Structure formats: C-alpha cells, structure tokens
CSV table of C-alpha atoms in Angstrom, one decimal:
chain,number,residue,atom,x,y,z
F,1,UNK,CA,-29.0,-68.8,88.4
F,2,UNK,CA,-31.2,-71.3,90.3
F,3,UNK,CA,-29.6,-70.2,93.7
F,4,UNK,CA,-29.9,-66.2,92.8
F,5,UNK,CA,-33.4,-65.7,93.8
F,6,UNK,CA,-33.5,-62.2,92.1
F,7,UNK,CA,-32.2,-63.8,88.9
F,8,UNK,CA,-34.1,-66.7,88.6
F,9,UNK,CA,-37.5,-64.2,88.5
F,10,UNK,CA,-35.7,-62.2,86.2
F,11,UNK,CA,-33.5,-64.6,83.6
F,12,UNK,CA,-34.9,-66.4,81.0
F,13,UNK,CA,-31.9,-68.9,80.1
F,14,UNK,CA,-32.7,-71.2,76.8
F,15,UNK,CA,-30.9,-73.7,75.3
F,16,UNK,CA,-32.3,-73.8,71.8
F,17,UNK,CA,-31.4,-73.7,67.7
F,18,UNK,CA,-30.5,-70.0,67.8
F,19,UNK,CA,-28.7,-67.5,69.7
F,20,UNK,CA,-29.5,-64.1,71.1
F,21,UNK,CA,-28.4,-62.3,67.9
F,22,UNK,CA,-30.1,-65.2,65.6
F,23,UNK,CA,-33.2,-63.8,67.7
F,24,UNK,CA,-32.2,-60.1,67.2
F,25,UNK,CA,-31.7,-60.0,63.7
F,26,UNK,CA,-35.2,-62.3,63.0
F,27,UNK,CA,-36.8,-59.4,65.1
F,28,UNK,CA,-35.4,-56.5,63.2
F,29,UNK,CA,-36.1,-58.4,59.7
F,30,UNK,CA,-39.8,-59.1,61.2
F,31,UNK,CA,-40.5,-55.9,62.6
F,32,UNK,CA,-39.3,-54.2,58.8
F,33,UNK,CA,-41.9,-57.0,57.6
F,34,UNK,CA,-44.7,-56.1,59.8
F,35,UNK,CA,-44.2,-52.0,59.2
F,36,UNK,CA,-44.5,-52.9,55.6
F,37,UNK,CA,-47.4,-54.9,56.0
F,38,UNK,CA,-49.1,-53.3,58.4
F,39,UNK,CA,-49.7,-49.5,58.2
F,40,UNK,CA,-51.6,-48.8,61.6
F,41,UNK,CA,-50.5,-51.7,63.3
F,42,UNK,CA,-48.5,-52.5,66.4
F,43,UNK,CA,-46.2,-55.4,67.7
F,44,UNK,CA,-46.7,-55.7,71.2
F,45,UNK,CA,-44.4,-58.3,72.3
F,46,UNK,CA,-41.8,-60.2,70.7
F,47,UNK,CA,-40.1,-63.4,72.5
F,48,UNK,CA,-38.8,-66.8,71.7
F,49,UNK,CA,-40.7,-69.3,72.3
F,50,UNK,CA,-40.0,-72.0,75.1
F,51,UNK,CA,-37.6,-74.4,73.1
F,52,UNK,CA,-35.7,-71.7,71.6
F,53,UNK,CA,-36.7,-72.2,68.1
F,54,UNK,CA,-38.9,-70.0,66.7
F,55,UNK,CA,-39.4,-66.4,67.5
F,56,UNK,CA,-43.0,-65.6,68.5
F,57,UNK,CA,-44.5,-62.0,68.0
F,58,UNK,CA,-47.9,-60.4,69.5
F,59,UNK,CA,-49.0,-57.8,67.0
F,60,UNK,CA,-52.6,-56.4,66.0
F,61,UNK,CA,-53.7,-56.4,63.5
F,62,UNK,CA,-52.6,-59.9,62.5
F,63,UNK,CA,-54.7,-60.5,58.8
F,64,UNK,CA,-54.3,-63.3,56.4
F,65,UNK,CA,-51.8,-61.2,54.4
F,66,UNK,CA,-49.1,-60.4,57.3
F,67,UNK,CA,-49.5,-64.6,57.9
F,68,UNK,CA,-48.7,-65.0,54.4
F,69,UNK,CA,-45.9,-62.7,54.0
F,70,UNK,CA,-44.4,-63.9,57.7
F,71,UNK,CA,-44.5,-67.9,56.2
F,72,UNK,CA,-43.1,-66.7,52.7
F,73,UNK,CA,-40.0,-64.8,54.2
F,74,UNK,CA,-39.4,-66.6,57.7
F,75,UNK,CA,-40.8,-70.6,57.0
F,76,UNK,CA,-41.1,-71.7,60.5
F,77,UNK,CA,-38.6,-69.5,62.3
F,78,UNK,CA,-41.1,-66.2,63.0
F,79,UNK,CA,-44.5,-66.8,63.7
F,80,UNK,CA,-47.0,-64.1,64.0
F,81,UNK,CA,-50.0,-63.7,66.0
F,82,UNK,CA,-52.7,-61.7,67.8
F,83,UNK,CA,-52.2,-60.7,71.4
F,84,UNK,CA,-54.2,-63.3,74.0
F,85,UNK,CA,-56.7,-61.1,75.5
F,86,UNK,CA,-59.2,-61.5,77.9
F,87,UNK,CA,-63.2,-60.1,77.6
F,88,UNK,CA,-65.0,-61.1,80.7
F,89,UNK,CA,-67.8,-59.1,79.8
F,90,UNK,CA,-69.8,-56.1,81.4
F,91,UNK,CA,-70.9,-58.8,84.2
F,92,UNK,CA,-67.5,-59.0,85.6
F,93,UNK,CA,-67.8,-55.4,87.0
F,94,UNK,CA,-70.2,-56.5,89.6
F,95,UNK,CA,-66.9,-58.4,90.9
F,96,UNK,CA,-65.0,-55.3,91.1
F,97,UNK,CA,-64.3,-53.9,94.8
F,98,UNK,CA,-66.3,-50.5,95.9
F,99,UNK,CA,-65.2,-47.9,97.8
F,100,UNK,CA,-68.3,-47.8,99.9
C-alpha cells in the first residue's frame, strides 16, 4: 500500500484486537443502542480508533444517559462522544475573502 499513492490516501490498514466484522457488528449493536437512546439524535461518524481497539462514534446529542447505557453494554470496546467542532466566532467573518 505504501508504494500505491492512490491507496495510501485512501486505505486505512490497522493491526488491532478486532477485525472488520468485530467493528461491524459493535456498530450495528451501537447504532440499535443510540436509536433507543436517543430519539432526535444523529451519529455522524463511526471509526476505530488508531490502535484498533475500540470503536469510536461522533453522535449529538451525547447526554449522561447514552454514556451510561454505552459503558453498561459495550465496557471499553464502544465509546461515544460529541462531534469536535469548531466556533471561531462572528469575528472570524472579517477573515473571509470578498468579492469586491
């Protein structure tokens, strides 16, 4: 993969504690979890994380319950959290090119 330019931007190859259908099955049981948890919410990413051991997803809302229910049924193997977003405040628009 290292020589295959195109794949190297595109691959993500782990060598970790579970296996792509560990990680698909922990995201179908999570995503049943979350639904059931969460009426309005939304999962917006799902991915292992960088050792291959735990299975991390982006959802909102995230509240003290879905944590709770997440460590009660999954331990360490599914951890939930908020999306990382970014507020740079009304000032930033000053920064933003115009089209004069």
């Amino acid at each position: 993969l290292a020589e295959d330019q195109l794949l190297r931007d595109k691959v993500r190859v782990i060598n970790g504690k579970y296996t792509q259908a560990d990680f698909d099955e922990l995201q179908a049981s999570a995503s049943d979890l979350y639904k059931a948890t969460s009426k309005n919410g939304s999962i917006d990413m799902v991915s292992p994380n960088d050792t291959g051991d735990q299975l991390i997803i982006y959802a909102k809302p995230v509240t003290d319950s879905i944590n709770k229910a997440f460590q009660k049924k999954f331990g360490n193997k599914v951890v939930i959290q908020r999306p990382i977003t970014y507020n740079f405040g009304l000032d930033q628009r000053k920064l933003a090119p115009t089209n004069k």
